GROMACS .gro file of C-alpha atoms in nm:
model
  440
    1UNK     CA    1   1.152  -1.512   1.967
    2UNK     CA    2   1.059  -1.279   2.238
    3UNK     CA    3   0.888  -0.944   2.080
    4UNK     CA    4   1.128  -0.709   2.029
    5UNK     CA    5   1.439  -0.904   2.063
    6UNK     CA    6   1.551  -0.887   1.722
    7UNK     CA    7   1.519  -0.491   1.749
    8UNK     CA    8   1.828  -0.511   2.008
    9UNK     CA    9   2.118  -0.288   2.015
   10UNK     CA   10   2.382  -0.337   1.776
   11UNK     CA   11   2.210  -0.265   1.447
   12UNK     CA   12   2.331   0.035   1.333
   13UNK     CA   13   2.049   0.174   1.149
   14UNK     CA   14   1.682   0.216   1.231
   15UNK     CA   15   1.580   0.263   0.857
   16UNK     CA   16   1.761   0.155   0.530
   17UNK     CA   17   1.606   0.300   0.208
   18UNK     CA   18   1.658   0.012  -0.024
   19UNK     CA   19   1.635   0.099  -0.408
   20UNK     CA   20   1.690   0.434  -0.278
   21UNK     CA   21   1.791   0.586  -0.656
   22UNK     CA   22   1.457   0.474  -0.835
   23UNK     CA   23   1.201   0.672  -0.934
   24UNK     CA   24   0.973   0.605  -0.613
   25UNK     CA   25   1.256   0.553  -0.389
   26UNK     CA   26   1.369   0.944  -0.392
   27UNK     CA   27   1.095   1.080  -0.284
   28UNK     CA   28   1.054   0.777  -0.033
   29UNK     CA   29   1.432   0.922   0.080
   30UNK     CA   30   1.321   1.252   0.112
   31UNK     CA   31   0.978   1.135   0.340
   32UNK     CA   32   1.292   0.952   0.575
   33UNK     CA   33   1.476   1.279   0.614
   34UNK     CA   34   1.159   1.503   0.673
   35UNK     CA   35   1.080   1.191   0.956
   36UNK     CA   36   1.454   1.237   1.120
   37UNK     CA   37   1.424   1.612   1.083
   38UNK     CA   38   1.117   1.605   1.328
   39UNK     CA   39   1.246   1.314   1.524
   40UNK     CA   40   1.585   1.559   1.623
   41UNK     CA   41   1.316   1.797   1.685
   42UNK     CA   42   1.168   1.605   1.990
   43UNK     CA   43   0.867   1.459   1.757
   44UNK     CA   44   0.920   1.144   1.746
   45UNK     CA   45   0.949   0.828   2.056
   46UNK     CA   46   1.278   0.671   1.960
   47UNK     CA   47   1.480   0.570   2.238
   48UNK     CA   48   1.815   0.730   2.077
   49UNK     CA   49   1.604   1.059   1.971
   50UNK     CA   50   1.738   1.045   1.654
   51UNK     CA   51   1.657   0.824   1.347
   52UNK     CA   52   1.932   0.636   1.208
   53UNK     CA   53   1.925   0.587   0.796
   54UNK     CA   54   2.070   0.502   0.558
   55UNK     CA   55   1.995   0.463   0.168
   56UNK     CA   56   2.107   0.138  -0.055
   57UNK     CA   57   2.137   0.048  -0.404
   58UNK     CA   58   2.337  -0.019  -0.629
   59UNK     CA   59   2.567   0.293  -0.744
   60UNK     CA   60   2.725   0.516  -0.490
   61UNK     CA   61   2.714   0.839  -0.756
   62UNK     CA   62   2.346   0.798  -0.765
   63UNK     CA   63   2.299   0.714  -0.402
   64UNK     CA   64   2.480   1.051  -0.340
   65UNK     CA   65   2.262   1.236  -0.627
   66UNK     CA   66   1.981   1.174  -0.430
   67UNK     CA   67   2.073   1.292  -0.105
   68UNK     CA   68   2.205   1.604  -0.272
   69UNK     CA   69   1.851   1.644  -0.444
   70UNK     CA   70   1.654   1.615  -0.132
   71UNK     CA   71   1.888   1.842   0.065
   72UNK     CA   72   1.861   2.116  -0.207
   73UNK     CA   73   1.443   2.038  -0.154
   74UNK     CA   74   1.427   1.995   0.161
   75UNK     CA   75   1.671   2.315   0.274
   76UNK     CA   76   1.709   2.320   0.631
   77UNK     CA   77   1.555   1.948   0.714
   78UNK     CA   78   1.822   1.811   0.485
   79UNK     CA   79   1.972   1.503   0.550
   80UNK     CA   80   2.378   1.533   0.666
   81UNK     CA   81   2.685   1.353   0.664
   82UNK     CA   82   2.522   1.123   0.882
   83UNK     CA   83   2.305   0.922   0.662
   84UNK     CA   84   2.445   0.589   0.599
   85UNK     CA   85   2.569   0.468   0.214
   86UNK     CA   86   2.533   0.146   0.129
   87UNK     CA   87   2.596  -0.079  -0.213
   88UNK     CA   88   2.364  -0.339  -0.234
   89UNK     CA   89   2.225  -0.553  -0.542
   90UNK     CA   90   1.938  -0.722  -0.561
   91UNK     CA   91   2.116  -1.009  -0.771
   92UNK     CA   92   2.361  -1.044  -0.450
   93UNK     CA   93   2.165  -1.226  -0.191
   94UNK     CA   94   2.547  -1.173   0.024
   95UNK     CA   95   2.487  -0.792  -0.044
   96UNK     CA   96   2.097  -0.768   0.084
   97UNK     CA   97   2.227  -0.980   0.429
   98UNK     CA   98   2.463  -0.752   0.495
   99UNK     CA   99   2.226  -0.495   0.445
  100UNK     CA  100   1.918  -0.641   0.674
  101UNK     CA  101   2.198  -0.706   0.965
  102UNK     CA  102   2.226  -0.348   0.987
  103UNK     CA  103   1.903  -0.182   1.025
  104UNK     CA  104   1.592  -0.279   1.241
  105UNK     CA  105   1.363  -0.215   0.892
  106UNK     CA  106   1.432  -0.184   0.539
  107UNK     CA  107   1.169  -0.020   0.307
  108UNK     CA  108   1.215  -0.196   0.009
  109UNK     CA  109   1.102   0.038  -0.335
  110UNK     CA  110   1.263  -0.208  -0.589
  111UNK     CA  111   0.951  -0.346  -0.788
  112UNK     CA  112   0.796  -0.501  -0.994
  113UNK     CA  113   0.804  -0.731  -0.683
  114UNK     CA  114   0.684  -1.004  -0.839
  115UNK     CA  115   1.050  -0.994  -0.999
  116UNK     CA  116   1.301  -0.801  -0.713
  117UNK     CA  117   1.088  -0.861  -0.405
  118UNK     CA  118   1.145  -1.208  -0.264
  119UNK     CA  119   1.509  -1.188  -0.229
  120UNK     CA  120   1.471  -0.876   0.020
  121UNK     CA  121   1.210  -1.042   0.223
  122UNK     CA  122   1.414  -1.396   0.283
  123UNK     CA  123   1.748  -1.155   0.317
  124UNK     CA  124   1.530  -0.942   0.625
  125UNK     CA  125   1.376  -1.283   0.760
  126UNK     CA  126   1.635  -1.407   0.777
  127UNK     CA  127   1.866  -1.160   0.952
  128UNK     CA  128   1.625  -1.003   1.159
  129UNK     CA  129   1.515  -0.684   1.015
  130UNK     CA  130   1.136  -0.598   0.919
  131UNK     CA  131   1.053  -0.486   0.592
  132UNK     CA  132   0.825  -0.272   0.439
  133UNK     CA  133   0.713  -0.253   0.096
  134UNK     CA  134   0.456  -0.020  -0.138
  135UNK     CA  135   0.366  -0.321  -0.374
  136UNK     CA  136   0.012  -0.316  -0.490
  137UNK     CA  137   0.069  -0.699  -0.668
  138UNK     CA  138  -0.179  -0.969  -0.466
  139UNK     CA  139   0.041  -1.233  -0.617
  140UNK     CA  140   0.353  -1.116  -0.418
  141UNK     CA  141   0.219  -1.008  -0.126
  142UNK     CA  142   0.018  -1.370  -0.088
  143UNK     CA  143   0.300  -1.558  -0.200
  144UNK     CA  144   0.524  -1.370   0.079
  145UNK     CA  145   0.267  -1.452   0.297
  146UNK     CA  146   0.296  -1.850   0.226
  147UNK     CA  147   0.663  -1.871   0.165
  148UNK     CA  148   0.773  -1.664   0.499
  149UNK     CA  149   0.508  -1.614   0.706
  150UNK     CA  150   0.649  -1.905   0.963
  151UNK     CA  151   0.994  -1.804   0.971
  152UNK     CA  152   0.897  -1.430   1.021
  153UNK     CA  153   0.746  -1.540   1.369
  154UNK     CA  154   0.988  -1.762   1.484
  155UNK     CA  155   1.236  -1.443   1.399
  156UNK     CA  156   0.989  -1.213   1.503
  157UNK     CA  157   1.003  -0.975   1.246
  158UNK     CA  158   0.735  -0.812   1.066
  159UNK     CA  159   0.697  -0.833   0.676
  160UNK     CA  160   0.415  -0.535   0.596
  161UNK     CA  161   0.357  -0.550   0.221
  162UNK     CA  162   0.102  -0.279   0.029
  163UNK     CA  163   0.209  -0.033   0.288
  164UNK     CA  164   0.208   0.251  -0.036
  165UNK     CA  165  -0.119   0.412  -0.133
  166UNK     CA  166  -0.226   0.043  -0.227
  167UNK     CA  167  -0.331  -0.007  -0.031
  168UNK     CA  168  -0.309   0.189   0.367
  169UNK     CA  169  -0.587   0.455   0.271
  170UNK     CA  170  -0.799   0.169   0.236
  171UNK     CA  171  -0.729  -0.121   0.477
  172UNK     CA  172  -0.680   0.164   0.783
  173UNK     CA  173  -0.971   0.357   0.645
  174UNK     CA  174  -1.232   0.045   0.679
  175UNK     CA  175  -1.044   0.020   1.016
  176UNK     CA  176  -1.166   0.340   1.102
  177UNK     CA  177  -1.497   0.327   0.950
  178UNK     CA  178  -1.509   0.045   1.174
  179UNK     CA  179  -1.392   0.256   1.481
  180UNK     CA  180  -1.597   0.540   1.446
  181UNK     CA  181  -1.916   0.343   1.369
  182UNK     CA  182  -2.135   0.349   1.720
  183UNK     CA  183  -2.237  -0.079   1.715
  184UNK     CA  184  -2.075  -0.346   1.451
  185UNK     CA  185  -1.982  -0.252   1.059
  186UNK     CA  186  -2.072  -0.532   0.882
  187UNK     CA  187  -1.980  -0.385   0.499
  188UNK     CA  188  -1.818  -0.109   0.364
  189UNK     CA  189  -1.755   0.007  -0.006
  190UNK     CA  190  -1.487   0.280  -0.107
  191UNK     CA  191  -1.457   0.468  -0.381
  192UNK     CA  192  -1.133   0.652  -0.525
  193UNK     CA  193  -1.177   0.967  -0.715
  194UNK     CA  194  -0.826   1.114  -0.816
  195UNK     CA  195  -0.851   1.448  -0.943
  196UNK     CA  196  -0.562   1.567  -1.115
  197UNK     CA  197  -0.496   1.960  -1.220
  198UNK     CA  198  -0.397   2.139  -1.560
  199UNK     CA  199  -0.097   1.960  -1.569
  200UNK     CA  200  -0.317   1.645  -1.623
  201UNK     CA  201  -0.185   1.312  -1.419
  202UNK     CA  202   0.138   1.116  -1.447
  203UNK     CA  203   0.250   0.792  -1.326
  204UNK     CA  204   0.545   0.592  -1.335
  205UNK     CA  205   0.618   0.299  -1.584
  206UNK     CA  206   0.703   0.056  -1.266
  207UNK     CA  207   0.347   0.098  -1.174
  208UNK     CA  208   0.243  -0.005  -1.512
  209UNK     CA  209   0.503  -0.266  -1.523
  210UNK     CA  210   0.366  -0.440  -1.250
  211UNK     CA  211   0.020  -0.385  -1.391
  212UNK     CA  212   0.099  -0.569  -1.741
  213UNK     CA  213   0.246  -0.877  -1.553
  214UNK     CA  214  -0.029  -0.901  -1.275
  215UNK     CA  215  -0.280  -0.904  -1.525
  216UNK     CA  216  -0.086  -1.141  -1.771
  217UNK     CA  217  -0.095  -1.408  -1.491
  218UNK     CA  218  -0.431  -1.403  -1.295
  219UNK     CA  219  -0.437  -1.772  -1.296
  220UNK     CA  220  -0.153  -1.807  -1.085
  221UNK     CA  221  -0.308  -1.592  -0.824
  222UNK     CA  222  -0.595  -1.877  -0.821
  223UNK     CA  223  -0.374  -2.156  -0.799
  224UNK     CA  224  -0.178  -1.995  -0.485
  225UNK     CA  225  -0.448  -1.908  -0.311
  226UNK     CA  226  -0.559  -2.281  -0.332
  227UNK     CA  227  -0.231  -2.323  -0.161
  228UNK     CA  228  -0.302  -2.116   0.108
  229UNK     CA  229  -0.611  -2.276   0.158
  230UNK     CA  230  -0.757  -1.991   0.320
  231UNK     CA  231  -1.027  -2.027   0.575
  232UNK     CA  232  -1.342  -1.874   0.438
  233UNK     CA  233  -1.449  -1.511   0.589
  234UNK     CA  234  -1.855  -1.563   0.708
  235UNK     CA  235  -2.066  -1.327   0.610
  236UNK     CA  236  -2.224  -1.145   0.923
  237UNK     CA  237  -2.453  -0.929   0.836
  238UNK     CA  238  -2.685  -0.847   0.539
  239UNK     CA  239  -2.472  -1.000   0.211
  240UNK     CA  240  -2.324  -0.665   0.055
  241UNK     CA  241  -2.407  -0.658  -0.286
  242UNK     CA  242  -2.167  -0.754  -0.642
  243UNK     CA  243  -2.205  -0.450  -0.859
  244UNK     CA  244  -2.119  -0.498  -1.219
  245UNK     CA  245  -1.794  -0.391  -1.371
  246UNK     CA  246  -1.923  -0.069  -1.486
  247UNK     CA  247  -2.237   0.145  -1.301
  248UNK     CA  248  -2.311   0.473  -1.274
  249UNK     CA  249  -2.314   0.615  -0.924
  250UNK     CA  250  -2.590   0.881  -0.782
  251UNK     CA  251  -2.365   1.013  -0.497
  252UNK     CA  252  -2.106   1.120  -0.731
  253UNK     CA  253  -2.302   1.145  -1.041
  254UNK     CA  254  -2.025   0.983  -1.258
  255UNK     CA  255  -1.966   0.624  -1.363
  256UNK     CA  256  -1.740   0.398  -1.177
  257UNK     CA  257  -1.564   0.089  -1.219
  258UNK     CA  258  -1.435  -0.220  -1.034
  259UNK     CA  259  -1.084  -0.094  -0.860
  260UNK     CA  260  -0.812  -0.336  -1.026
  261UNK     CA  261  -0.548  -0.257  -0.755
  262UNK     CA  262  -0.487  -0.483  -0.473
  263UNK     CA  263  -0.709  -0.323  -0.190
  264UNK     CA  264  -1.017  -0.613  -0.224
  265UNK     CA  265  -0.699  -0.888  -0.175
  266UNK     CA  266  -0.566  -0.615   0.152
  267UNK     CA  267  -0.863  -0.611   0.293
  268UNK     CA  268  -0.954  -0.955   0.265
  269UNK     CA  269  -0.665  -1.074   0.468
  270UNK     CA  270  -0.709  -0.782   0.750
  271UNK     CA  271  -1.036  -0.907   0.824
  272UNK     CA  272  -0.960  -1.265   0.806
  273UNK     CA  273  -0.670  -1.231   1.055
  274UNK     CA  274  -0.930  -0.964   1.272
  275UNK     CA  275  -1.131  -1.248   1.282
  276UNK     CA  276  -0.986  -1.537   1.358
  277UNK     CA  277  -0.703  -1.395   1.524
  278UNK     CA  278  -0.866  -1.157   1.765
  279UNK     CA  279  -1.287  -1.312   1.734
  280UNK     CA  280  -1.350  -0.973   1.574
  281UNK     CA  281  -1.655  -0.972   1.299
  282UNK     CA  282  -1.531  -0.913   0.950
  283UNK     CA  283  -1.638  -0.652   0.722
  284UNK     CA  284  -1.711  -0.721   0.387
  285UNK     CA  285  -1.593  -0.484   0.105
  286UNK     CA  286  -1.629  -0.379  -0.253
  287UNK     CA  287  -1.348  -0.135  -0.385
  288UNK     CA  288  -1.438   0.110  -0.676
  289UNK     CA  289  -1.335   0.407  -0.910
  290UNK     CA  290  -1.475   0.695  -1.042
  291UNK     CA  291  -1.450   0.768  -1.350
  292UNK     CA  292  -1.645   1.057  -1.502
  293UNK     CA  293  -1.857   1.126  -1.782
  294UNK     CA  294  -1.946   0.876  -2.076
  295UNK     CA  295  -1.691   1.003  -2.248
  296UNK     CA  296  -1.414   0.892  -2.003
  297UNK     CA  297  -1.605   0.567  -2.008
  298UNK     CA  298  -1.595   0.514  -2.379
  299UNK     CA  299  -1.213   0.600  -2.386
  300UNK     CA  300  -1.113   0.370  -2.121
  301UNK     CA  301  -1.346   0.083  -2.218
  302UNK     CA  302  -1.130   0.105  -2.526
  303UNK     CA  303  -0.790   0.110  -2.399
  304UNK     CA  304  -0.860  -0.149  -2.145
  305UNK     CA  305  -0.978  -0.375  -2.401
  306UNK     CA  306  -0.703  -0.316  -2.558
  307UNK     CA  307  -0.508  -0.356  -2.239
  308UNK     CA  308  -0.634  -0.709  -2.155
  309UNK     CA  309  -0.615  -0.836  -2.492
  310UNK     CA  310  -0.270  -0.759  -2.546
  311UNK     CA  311  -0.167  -0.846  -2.244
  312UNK     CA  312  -0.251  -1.216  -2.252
  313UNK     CA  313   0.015  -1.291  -2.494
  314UNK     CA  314   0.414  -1.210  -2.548
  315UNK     CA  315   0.468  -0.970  -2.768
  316UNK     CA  316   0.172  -0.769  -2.648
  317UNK     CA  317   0.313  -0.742  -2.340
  318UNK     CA  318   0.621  -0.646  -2.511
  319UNK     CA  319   0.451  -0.379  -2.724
  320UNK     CA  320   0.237  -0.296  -2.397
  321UNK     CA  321   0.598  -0.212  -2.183
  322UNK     CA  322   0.784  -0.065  -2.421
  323UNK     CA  323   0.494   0.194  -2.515
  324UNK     CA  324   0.334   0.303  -2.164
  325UNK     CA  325   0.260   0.592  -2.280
  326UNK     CA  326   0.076   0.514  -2.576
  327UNK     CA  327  -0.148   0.262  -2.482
  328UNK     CA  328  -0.262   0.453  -2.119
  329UNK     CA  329  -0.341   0.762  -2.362
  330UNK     CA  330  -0.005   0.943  -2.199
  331UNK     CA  331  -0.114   0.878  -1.823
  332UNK     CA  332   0.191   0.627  -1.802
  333UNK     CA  333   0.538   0.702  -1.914
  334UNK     CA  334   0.883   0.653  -1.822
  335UNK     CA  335   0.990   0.968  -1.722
  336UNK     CA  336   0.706   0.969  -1.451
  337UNK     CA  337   0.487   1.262  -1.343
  338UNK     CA  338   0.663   1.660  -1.373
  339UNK     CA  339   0.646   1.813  -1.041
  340UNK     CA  340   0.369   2.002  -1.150
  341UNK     CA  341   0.174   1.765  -1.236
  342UNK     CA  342   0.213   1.618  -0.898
  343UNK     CA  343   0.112   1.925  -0.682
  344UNK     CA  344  -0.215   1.963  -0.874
  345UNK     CA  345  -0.311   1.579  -0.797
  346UNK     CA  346  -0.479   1.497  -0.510
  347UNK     CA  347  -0.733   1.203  -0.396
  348UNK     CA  348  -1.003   1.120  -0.195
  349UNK     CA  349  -1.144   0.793  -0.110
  350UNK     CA  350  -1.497   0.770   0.024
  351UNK     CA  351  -1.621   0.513   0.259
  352UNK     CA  352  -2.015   0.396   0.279
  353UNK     CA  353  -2.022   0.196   0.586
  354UNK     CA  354  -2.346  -0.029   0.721
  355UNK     CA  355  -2.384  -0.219   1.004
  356UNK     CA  356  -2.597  -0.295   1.327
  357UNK     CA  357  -2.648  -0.086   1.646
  358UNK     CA  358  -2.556  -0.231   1.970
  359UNK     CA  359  -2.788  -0.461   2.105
  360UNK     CA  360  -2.915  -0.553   1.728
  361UNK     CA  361  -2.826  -0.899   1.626
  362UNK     CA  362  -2.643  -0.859   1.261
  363UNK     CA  363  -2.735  -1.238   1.214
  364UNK     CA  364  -3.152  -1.185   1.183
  365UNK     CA  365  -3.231  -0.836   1.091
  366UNK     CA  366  -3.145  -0.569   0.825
  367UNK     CA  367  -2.894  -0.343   0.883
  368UNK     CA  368  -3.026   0.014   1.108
  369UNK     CA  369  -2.736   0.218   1.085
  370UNK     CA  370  -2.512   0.394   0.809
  371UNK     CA  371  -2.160   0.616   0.803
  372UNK     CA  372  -1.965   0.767   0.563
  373UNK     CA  373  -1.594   0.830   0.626
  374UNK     CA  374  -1.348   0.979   0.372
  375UNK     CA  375  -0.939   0.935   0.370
  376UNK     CA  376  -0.805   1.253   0.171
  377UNK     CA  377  -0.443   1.271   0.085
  378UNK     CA  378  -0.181   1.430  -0.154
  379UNK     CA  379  -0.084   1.274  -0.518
  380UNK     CA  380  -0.120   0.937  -0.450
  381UNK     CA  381   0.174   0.738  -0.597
  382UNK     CA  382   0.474   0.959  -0.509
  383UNK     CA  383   0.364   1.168  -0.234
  384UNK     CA  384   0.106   0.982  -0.031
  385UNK     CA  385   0.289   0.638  -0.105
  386UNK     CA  386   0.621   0.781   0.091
  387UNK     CA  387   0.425   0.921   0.346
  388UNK     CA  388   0.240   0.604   0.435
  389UNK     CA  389   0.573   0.383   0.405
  390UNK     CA  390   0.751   0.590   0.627
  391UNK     CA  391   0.490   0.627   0.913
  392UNK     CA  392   0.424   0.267   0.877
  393UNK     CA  393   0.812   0.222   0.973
  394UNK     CA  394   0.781   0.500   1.258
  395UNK     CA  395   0.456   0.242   1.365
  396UNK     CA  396   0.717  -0.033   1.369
  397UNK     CA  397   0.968   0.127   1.527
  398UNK     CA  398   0.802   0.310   1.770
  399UNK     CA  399   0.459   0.094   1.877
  400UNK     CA  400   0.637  -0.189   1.884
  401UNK     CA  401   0.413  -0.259   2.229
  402UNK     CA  402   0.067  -0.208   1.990
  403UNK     CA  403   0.207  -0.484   1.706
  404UNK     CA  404   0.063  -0.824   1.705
  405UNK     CA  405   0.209  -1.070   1.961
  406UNK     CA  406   0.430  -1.277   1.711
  407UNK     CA  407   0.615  -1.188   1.409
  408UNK     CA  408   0.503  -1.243   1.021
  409UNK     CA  409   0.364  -1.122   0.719
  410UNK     CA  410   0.108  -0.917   0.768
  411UNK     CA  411  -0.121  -0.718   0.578
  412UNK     CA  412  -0.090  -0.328   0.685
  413UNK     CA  413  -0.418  -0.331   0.843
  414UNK     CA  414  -0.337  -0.648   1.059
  415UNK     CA  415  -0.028  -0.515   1.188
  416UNK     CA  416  -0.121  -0.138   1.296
  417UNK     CA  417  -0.492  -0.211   1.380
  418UNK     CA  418  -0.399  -0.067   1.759
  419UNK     CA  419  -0.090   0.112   1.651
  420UNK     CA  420  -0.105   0.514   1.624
  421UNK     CA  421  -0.042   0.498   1.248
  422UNK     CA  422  -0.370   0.659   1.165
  423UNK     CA  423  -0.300   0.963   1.398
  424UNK     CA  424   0.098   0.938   1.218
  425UNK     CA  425  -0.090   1.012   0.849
  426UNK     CA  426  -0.323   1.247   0.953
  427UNK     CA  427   0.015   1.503   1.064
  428UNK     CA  428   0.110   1.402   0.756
  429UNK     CA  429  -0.142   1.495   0.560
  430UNK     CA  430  -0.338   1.207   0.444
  431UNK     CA  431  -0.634   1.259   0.610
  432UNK     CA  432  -0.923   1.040   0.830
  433UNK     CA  433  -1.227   1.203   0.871
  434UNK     CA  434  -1.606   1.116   0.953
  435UNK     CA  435  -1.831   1.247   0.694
  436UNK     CA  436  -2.147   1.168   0.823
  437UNK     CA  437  -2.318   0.923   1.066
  438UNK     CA  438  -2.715   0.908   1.005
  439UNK     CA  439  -2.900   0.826   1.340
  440UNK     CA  440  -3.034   0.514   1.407
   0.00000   0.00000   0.00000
């Protein structure tokens, strides 16, 4: 299919909120009407100069609820009569066609994806529509990538999984480590620090949800990505080195672990496509955490034995779901963070970038030059999540010209490498920014 063919006239919508009611999928609604609020306002390039929405799920009552809650929060950017209401299950493949024939891109918040997230993605396929989602589970997003990947092109529609806070601060931030560094980035690390305030932090149980299940079936990931048969990534460059699990960090002067999210898988598959794609030289990557004093060490080393244990067998992940909060020492639960405790969260994520000046050869020498780049952003899982979903739409929507020739699954990082997406966030609030750049 020509590019940009199956974005023709005659879909009604530009964005559908699927799963609209959830717990992530309300704010998500609310990050739409804030985007068609400025697009009215002359912000935005679509060619109608106004975003069409519309939210879907399953009950109309609680469809309407939250379009009444984000026009009491949003006051005078509130969404109207004009927002579209649809009824859509994700047991009713009939339901989820109808839905992807009538919008250019659904965002799809129903998760655990590794359970709701395949019958959205062959429903868009196969009707035309892109789709977006904010999962942070390697299994889904690689599986997508096998099962659809084809079909997407010959459609040419985009599939852009991880497009949440797993993992867009860090597959565009190595992008732009990469960018601003003056010769070739051979290896980058990242670390997370969330600080939370008072309030203390809050997540959702659907993140931890999708936590206990990725965990209980590692092996599966293995066995897949046999399937893919993946070309290997060289190594340009001086090898970066494996730290252990646990290590304690002079920069930040707190100890830090291995990041568990999906990020490492992300980034991966950026650079593969990068490289053999477009003959660009991959970056290799490490993703950590910080984690504080020994104290915090001690307390998580305990729950996350805990963690892992249990959730290698049945009823452990049965005691492990039904109890978030308990076992995640009340960080998890299923009334998700207060509001509170979400404006006194924030994060940043630190880059250390090496690589080679122009005119050094990466292949025979150490590496001469350094940068450090930060990404800084809002509460991460319900406020910088919504805000990279729904720029990574406006990216689809609007620099359609910058996307990659052909349709597919893509990683976010392989799709909106020449897109304005990292300008898009920075309005927004989640932040790029060069730290330093030592000299040569």
């Amino acid at each position: 299919a020509a590019r940009g063919s199956t974005m023709a006239a005659g879909r009604v919508y530009d964005i559908v909120v699927f799963g609209a009611s959830g717990f992530t999928g309300q704010f998500v609604v609310e990050e739409v009407a804030r985007a068609a609020a400025a697009t009215a306002a002359g912000e935005g390039q679509l060619c109608s100069g106004r975003l069409r929405w519309a939210v879907a799920g399953r009950s109309r009552e609680k469809l309407r609820a939250v379009l009444d809650r984000a026009a009491e929060r949003l006051g005078k950017a509130a969404p109207g009569e004009e927002v579209g209401v649809l009824l859509c299950d994700v047991g009713d493949a009939g339901s989820l066609a109808a839905m992807a024939k009538q919008t250019r891109v659904v965002l799809n918040c129903v998760g655990p994806y590794r359970f709701f997230g395949e019958p959205v993605v062959e429903a868009c396929v196969e009707n035309g529509a892109s789709c977006i989602d904010i999962s942070g589970e390697p299994q889904f997003l690689e599986g997508m990538y096998l099962k659809y990947n084809e079909r997407a092109a010959e459609k040419g529609v985009y599939v852009v999984g991880s497009c949440g806070f797993d993992s867009i601060p860090a597959d565009m931030g190595v992008l732009y480590t990469r960018d601003k560094l003056k010769g070739t980035l051979t290896a980058v690390e990242s670390f997370l620090s969330v600080k939370s305030g008072p309030e203390g932090l809050g997540v959702h149980d659907g993140t931890w949800k999708s936590a206990v299940y990725g965990l209980a079936d590692e092996a599966s990931l293995k066995k897949l990505r046999k399937q893919i048969g993946y070309a290997p990534v060289p190594v340009v460059g001086a090898k970066l080195k494996k730290r252990g699990f646990m290590f304690y960090s002079p920069e930040f002067k707190e100890y830090c672990l291995t990041f568990m999210g999906s990020d490492g898988s992300v980034v991966k598959r950026t650079q593969r496509y990068l490289h053999t794609e477009l003959q660009q030289t991959p970056v290799q990557y490490g993703a950590y955490v910080t984690v504080g004093g020994l104290g915090s060490v001690i307390k998580l080393m305990f729950l996350g034995m805990l963690f892992l244990l249990l959730v290698k067998f049945n009823f452990g992940r049965k005691l492990l779901t039904k109890y978030p909060e308990f076992f995640s020492a009340g960080r998890f639960s299923k009334k998700g963070p207060t509001q509170k405790q979400m404006d006194g969260t924030s994060f940043t994520m630190t880059f250390f970038g090496e690589g080679y000046s122009e005119g050094q050869d990466p292949q025979n020498a150490k590496p001469n030059v350094k940068i450090c780049t930060e990404v800084k952003g809002p509460e991460p899982g319900y406020v910088a999540t919504p805000i990279a979903m729904v720029q990574a739409a406006l990216s689809l929507l609007e620099d359609s010209a910058s996307l990659p020739k052909r349709g597919g699954v893509y990683s976010p990082g392989a799709a909106f490498s020449k897109t304005r997406l990292i300008d898009r966030l920075n309005k927004r609030g989640v932040e790029f920014s060069v730290i330093s750049k030592p000299e040569v």
